[in-house]
PDB file of C-alpha atoms in Angstrom:
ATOM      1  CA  UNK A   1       0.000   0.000   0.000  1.00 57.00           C
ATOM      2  CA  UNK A   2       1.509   3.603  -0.738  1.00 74.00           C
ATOM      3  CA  UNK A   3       2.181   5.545   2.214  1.00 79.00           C
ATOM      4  CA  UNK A   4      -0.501   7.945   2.835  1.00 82.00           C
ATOM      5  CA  UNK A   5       1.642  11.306   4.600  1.00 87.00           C
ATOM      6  CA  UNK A   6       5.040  12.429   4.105  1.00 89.00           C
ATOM      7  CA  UNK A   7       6.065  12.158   7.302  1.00 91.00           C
ATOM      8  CA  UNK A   8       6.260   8.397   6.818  1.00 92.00           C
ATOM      9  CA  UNK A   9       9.347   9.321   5.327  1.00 94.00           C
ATOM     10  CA  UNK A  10      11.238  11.452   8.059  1.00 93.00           C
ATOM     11  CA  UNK A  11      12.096   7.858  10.179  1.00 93.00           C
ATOM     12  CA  UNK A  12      13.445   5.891   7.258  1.00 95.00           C
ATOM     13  CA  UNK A  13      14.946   9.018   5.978  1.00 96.00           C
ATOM     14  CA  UNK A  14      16.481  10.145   9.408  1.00 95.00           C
ATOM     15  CA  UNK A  15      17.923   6.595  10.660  1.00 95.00           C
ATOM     16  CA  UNK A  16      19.817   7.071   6.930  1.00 96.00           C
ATOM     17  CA  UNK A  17      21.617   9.712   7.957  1.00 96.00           C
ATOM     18  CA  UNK A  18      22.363   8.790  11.690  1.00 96.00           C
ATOM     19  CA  UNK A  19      23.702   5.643  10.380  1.00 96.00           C
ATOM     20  CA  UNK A  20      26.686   8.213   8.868  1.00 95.00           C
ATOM     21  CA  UNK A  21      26.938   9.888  12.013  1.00 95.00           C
ATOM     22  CA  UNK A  22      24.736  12.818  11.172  1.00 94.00           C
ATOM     23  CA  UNK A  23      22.659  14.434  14.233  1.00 95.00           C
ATOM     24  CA  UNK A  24      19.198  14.800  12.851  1.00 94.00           C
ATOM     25  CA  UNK A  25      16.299  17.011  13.948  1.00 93.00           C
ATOM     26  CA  UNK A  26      12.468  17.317  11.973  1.00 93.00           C
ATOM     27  CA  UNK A  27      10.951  20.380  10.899  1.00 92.00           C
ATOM     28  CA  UNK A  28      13.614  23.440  11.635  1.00 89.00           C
ATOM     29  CA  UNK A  29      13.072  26.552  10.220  1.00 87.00           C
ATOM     30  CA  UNK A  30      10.062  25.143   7.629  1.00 89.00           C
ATOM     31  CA  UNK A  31      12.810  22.726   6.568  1.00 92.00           C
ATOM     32  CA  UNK A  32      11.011  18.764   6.698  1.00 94.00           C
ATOM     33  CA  UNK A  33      14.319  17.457   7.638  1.00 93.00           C
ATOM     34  CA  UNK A  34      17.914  19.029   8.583  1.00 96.00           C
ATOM     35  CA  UNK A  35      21.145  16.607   9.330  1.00 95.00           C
ATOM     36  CA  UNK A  36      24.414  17.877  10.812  1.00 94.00           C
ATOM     37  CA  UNK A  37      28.009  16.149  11.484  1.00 92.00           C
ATOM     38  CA  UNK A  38      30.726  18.236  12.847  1.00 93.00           C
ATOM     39  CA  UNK A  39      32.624  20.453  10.317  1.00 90.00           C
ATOM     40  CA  UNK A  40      30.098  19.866   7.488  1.00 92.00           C
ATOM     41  CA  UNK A  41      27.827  22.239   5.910  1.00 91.00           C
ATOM     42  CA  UNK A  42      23.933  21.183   6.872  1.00 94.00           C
ATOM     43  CA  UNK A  43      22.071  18.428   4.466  1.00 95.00           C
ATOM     44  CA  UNK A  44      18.513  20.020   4.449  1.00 95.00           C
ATOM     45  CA  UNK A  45      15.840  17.064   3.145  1.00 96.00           C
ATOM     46  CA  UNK A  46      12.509  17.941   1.910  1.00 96.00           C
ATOM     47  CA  UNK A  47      10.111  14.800   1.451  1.00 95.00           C
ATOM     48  CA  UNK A  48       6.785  13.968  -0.921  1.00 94.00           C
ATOM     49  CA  UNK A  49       4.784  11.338  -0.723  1.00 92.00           C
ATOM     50  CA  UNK A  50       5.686  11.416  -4.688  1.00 91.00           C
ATOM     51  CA  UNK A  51       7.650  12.848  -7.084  1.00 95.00           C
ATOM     52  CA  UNK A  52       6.424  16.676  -8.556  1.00 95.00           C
ATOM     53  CA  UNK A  53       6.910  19.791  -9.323  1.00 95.00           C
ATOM     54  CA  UNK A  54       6.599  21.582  -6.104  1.00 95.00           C
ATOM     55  CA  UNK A  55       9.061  19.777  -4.242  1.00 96.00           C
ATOM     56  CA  UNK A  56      11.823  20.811  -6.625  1.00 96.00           C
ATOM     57  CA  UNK A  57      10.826  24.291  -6.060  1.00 96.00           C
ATOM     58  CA  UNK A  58      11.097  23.479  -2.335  1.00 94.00           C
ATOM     59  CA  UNK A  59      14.572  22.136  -3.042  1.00 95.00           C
ATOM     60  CA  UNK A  60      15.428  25.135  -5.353  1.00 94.00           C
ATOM     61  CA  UNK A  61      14.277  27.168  -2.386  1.00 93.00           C
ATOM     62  CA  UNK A  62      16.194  25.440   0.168  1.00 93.00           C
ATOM     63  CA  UNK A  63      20.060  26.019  -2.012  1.00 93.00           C
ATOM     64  CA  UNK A  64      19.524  29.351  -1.310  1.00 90.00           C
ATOM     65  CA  UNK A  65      20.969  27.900   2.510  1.00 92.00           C
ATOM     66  CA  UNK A  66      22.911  25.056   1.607  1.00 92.00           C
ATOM     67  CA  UNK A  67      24.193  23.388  -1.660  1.00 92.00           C
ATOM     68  CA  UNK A  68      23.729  20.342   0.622  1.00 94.00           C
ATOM     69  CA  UNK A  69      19.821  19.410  -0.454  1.00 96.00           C
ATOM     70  CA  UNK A  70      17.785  16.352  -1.100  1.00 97.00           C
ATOM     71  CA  UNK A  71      14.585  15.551  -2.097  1.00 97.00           C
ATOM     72  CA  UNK A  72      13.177  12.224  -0.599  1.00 96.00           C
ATOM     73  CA  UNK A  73       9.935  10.357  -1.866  1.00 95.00           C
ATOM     74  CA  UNK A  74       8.203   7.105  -2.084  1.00 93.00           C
ATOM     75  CA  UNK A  75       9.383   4.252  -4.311  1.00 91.00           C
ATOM     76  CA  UNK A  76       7.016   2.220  -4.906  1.00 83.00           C
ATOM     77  CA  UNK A  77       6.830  -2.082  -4.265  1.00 75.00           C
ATOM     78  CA  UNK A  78       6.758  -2.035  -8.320  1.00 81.00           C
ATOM     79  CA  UNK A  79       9.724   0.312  -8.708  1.00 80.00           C
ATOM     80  CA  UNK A  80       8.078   2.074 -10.730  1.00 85.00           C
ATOM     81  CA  UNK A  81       8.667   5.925 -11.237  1.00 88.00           C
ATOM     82  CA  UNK A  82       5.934   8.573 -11.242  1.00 87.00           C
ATOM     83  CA  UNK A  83       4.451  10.207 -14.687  1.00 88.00           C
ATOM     84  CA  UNK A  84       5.766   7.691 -16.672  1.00 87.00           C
ATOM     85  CA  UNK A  85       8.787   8.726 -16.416  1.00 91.00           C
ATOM     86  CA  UNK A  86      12.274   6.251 -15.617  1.00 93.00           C
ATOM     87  CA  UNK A  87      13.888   6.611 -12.227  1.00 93.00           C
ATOM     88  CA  UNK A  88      17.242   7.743 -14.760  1.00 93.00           C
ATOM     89  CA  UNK A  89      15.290  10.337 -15.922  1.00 94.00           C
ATOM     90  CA  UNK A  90      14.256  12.043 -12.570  1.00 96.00           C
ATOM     91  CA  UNK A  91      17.747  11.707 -11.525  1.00 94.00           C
ATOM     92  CA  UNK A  92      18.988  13.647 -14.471  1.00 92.00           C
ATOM     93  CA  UNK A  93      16.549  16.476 -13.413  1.00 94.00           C
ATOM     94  CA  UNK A  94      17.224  16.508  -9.992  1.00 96.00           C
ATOM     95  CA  UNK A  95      21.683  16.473 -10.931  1.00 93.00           C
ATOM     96  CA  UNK A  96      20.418  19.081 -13.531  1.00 92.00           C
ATOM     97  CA  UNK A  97      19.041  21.142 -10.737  1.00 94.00           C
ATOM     98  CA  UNK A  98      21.778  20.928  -8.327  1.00 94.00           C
ATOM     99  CA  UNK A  99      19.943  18.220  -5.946  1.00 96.00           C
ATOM    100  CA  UNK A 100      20.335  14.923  -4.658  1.00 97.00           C
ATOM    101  CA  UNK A 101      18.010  12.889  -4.947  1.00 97.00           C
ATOM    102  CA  UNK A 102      16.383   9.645  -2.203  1.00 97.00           C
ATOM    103  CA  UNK A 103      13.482   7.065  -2.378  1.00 96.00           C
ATOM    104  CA  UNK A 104      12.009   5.072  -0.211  1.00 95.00           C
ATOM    105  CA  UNK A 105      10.598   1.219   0.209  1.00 92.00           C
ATOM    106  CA  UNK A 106       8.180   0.173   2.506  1.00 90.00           C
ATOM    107  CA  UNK A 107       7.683  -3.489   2.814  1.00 88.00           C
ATOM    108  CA  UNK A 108       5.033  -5.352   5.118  1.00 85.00           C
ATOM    109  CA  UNK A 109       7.649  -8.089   6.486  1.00 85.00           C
ATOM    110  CA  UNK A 110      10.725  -5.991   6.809  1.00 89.00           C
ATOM    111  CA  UNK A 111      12.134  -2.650   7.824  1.00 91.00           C
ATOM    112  CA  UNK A 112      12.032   0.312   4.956  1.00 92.00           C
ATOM    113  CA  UNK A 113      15.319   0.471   2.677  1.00 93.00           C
ATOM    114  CA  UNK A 114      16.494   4.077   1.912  1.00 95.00           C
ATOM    115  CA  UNK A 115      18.603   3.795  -1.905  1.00 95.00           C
ATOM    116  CA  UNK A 116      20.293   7.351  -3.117  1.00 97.00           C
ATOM    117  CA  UNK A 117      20.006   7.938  -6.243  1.00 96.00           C
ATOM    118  CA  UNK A 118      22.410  11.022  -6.459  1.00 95.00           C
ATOM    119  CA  UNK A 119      23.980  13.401  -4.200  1.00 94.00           C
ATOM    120  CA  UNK A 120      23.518  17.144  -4.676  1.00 93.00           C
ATOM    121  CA  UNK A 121      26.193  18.616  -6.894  1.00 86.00           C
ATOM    122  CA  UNK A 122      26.570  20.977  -9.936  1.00 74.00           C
ATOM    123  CA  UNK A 123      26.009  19.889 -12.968  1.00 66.00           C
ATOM    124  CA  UNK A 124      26.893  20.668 -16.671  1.00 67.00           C
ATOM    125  CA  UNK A 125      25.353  18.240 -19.197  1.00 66.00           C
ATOM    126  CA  UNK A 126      27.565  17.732 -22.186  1.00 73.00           C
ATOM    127  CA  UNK A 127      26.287  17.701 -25.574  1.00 74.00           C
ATOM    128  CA  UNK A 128      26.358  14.534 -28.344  1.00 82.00           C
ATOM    129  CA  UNK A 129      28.194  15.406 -31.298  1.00 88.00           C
ATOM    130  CA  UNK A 130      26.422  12.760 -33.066  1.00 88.00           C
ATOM    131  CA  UNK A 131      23.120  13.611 -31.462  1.00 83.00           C
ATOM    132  CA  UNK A 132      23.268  17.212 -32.667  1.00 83.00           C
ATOM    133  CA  UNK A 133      24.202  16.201 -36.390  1.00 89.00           C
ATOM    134  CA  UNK A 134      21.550  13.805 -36.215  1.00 91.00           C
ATOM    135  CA  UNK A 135      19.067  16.837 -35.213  1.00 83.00           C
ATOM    136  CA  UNK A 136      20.323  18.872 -37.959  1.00 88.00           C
ATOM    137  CA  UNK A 137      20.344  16.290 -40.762  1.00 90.00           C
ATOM    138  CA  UNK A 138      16.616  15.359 -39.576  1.00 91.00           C
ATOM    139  CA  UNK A 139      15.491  18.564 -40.038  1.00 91.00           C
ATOM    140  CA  UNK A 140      17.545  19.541 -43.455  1.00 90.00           C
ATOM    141  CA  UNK A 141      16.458  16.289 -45.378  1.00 90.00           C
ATOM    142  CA  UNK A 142      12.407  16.972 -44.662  1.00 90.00           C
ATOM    143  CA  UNK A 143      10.943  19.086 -47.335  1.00 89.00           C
ATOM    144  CA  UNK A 144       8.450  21.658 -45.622  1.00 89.00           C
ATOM    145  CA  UNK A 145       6.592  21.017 -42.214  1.00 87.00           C
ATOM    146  CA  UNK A 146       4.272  18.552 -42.322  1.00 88.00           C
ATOM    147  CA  UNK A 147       4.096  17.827 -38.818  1.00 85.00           C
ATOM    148  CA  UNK A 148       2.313  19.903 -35.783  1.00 83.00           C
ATOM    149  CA  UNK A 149       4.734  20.366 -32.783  1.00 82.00           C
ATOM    150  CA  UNK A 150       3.174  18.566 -29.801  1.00 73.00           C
ATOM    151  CA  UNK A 151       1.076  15.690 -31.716  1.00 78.00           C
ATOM    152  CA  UNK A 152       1.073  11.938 -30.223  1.00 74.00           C
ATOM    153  CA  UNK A 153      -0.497   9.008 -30.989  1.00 77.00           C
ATOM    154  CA  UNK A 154      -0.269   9.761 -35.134  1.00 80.00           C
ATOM    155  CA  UNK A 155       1.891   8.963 -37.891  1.00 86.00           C
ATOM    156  CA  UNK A 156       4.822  11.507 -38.389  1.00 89.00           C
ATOM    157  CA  UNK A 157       6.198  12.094 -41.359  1.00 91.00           C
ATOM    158  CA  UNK A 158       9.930  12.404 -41.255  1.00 93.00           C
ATOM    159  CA  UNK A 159      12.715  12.257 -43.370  1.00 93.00           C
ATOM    160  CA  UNK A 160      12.414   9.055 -43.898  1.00 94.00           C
ATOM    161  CA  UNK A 161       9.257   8.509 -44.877  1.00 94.00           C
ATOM    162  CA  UNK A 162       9.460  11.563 -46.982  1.00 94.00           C
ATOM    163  CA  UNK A 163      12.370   9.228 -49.131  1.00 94.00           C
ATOM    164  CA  UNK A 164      10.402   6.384 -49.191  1.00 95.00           C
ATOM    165  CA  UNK A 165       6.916   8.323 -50.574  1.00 95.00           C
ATOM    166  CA  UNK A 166       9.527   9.314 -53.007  1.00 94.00           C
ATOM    167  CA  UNK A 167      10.478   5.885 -54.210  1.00 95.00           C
ATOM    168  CA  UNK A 168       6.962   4.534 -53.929  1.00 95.00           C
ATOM    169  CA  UNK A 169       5.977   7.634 -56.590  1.00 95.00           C
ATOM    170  CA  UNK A 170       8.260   6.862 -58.773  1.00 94.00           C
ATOM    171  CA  UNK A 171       7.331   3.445 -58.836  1.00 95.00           C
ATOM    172  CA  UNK A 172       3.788   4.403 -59.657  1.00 94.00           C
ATOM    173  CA  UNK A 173       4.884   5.930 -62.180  1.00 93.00           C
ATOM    174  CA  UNK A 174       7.537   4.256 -64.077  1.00 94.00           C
ATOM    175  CA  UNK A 175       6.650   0.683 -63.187  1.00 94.00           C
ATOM    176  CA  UNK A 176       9.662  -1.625 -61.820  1.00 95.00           C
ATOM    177  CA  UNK A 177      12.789   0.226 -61.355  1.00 95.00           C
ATOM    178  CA  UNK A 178      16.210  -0.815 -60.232  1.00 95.00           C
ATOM    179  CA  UNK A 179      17.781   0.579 -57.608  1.00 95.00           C
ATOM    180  CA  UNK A 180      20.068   2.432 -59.501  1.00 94.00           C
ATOM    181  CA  UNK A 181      17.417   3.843 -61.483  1.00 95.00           C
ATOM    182  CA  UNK A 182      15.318   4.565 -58.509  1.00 95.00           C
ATOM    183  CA  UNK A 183      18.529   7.041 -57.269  1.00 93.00           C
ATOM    184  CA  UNK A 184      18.583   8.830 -60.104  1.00 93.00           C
ATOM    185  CA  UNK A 185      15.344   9.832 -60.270  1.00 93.00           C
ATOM    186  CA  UNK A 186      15.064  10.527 -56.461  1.00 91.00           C
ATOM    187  CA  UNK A 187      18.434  12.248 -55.715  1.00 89.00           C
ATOM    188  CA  UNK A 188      18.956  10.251 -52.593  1.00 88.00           C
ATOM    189  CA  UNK A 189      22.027   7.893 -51.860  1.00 90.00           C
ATOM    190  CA  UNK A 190      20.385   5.190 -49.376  1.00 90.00           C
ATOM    191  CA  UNK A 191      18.041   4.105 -52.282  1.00 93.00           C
ATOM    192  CA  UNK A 192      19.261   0.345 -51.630  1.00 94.00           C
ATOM    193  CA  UNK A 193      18.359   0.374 -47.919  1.00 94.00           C
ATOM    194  CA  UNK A 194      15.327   1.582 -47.781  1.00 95.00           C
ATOM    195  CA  UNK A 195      13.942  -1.038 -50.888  1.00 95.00           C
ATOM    196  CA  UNK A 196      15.897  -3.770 -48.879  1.00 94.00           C
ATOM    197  CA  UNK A 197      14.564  -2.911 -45.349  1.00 94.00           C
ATOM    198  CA  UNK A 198      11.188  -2.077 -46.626  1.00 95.00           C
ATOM    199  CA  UNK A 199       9.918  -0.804 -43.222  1.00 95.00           C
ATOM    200  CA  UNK A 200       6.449   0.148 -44.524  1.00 96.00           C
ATOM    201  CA  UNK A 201       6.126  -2.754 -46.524  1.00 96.00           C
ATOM    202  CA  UNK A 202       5.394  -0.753 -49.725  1.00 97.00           C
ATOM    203  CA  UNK A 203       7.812  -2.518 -51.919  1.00 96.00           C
ATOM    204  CA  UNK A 204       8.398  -5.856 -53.779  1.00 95.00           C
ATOM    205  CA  UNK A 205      11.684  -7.734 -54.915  1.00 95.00           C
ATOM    206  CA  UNK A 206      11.055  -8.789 -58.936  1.00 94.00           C
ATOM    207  CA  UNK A 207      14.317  -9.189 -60.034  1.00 93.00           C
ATOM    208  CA  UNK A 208      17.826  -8.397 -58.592  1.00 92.00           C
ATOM    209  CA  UNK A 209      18.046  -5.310 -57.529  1.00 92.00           C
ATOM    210  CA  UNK A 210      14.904  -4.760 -59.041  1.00 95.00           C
ATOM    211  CA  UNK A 211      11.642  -3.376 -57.211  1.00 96.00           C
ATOM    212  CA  UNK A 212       7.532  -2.905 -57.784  1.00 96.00           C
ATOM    213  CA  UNK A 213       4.736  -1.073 -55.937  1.00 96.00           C
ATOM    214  CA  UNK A 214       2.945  -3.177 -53.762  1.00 96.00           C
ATOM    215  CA  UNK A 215      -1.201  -2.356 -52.950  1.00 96.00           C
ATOM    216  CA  UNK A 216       0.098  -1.173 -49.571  1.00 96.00           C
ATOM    217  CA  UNK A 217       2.013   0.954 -51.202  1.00 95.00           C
ATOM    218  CA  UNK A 218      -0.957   2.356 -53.294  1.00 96.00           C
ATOM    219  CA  UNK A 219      -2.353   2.532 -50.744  1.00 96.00           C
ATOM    220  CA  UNK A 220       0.079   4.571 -48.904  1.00 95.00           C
ATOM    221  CA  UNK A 221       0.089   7.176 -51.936  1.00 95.00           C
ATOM    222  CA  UNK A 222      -3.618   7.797 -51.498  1.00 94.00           C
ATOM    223  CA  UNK A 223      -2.949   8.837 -48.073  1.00 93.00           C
ATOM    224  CA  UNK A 224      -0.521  10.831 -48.243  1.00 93.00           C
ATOM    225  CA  UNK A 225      -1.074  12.484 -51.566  1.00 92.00           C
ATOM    226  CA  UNK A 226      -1.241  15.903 -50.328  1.00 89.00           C
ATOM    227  CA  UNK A 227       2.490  15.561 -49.455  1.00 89.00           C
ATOM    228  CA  UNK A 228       3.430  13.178 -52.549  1.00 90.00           C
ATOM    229  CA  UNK A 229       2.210  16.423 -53.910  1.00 86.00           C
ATOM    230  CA  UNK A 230       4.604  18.631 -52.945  1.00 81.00           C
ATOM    231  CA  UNK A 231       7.652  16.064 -53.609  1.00 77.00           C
ATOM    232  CA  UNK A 232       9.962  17.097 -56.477  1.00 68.00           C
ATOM    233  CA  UNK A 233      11.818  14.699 -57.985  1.00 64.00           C
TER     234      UNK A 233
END
């Protein structure tokens, strides 16, 4: 059963840090939970029954008296993270932030395990060469916008699929074509992979090297013939 109040947290989370030697006292200064050891800067905790939006701001808050702060919520008997999001993910955004970051299990037959996840510290994500070019070539090899920022659940078209209405067109129109053929008259230099990986299933093998139209493919150009459209070839 989830825990139903935060405070469920504060014994789990304070026996954590008196295990390292901390002295730990509840609720000072509208702070849920503030550790000390001798010579250290405090560790302020702030706890949620789950995972959201206000308790970063709490945390956010609470740098502006220590860089030492966690945030602390409930991990459930599935291990599941909130929002349908990955435990990696909220980690990321709490390093991101400047904040560490701690669940906790509760179990009917034994005690409650504290894990950490990450400890508060600054954070400077470094950027993917090969991510970035992949970003760039994405958007340089699709032909106009097609797409409406924020849609889900719907068929995109991408670059991709922008090549592959291209071969399918030119099928329709010239009959069977090899592969070489099909290059020339599309311009683009992965002809050969996309007839052999036929991911839509619009193509068929009639000779070597050698592809047709398939109905699904028809099919396909009906659909999409607003874009097939504006394809130049």
């Amino acid at each position: 059963m989830p825990i139903l109040q935060e405070t469920e947290l504060y014994g789990p989370i304070k026996a954590y840090f008196e295990a390292q030697g901390y002295e730990v006292r509840g609720e000072v200064r509208h702070c849920d939970l503030v550790a000390l050891r001798e010579g250290e800067e405090p560790v302020i905790v702030e706890l949620k029954r789950t995972f959201n939006i206000p308790l970063l701001i709490q945390g956010l808050d609470r740098l502006r008296t220590t860089d030492r702060v966690y945030v602390a919520v409930e991990m459930n008997t599935k291990g599941k993270a909130p929002h349908g999001l990955s435990w990696n993910d909220l980690v990321r955004l709490c390093r991101r932030l400047g904040l560490g970051l701690l669940t906790v299990s509760f179990y009917k037959t034994k005690k409650p395990v504290v894990l950490l996840h990450c400890d508060p510290d600054s954070y400077i994500p470094r950027k993917t060469a090969k991510r970035t070019m992949g970003l760039l070539t994405e958007f340089r090899e699709r032909s106009a916008d097609y797409n409406t920022g924020g849609s889900s659940r719907q068929k995109l078209i991408t670059a991709y699929r922008e090549k592959a209405l291209r071969c399918a067109h030119a099928l329709s129109i010239h009959g069977p074509l090899t592969t070489k053929r099909l290059r020339e008259i599309t311009g683009s230099p992965k002809i050969a992979s996309i007839m052999q990986k036929n991911f839509y299933g619009w193509y068929r093998r009639v000779g070597r090297g050698t592809y047709e139209l398939t109905p699904v493919g028809r099919e396909a150009l009906q659909q999409y013939e607003a874009i097939v459209k504006g394809l130049t070839m």
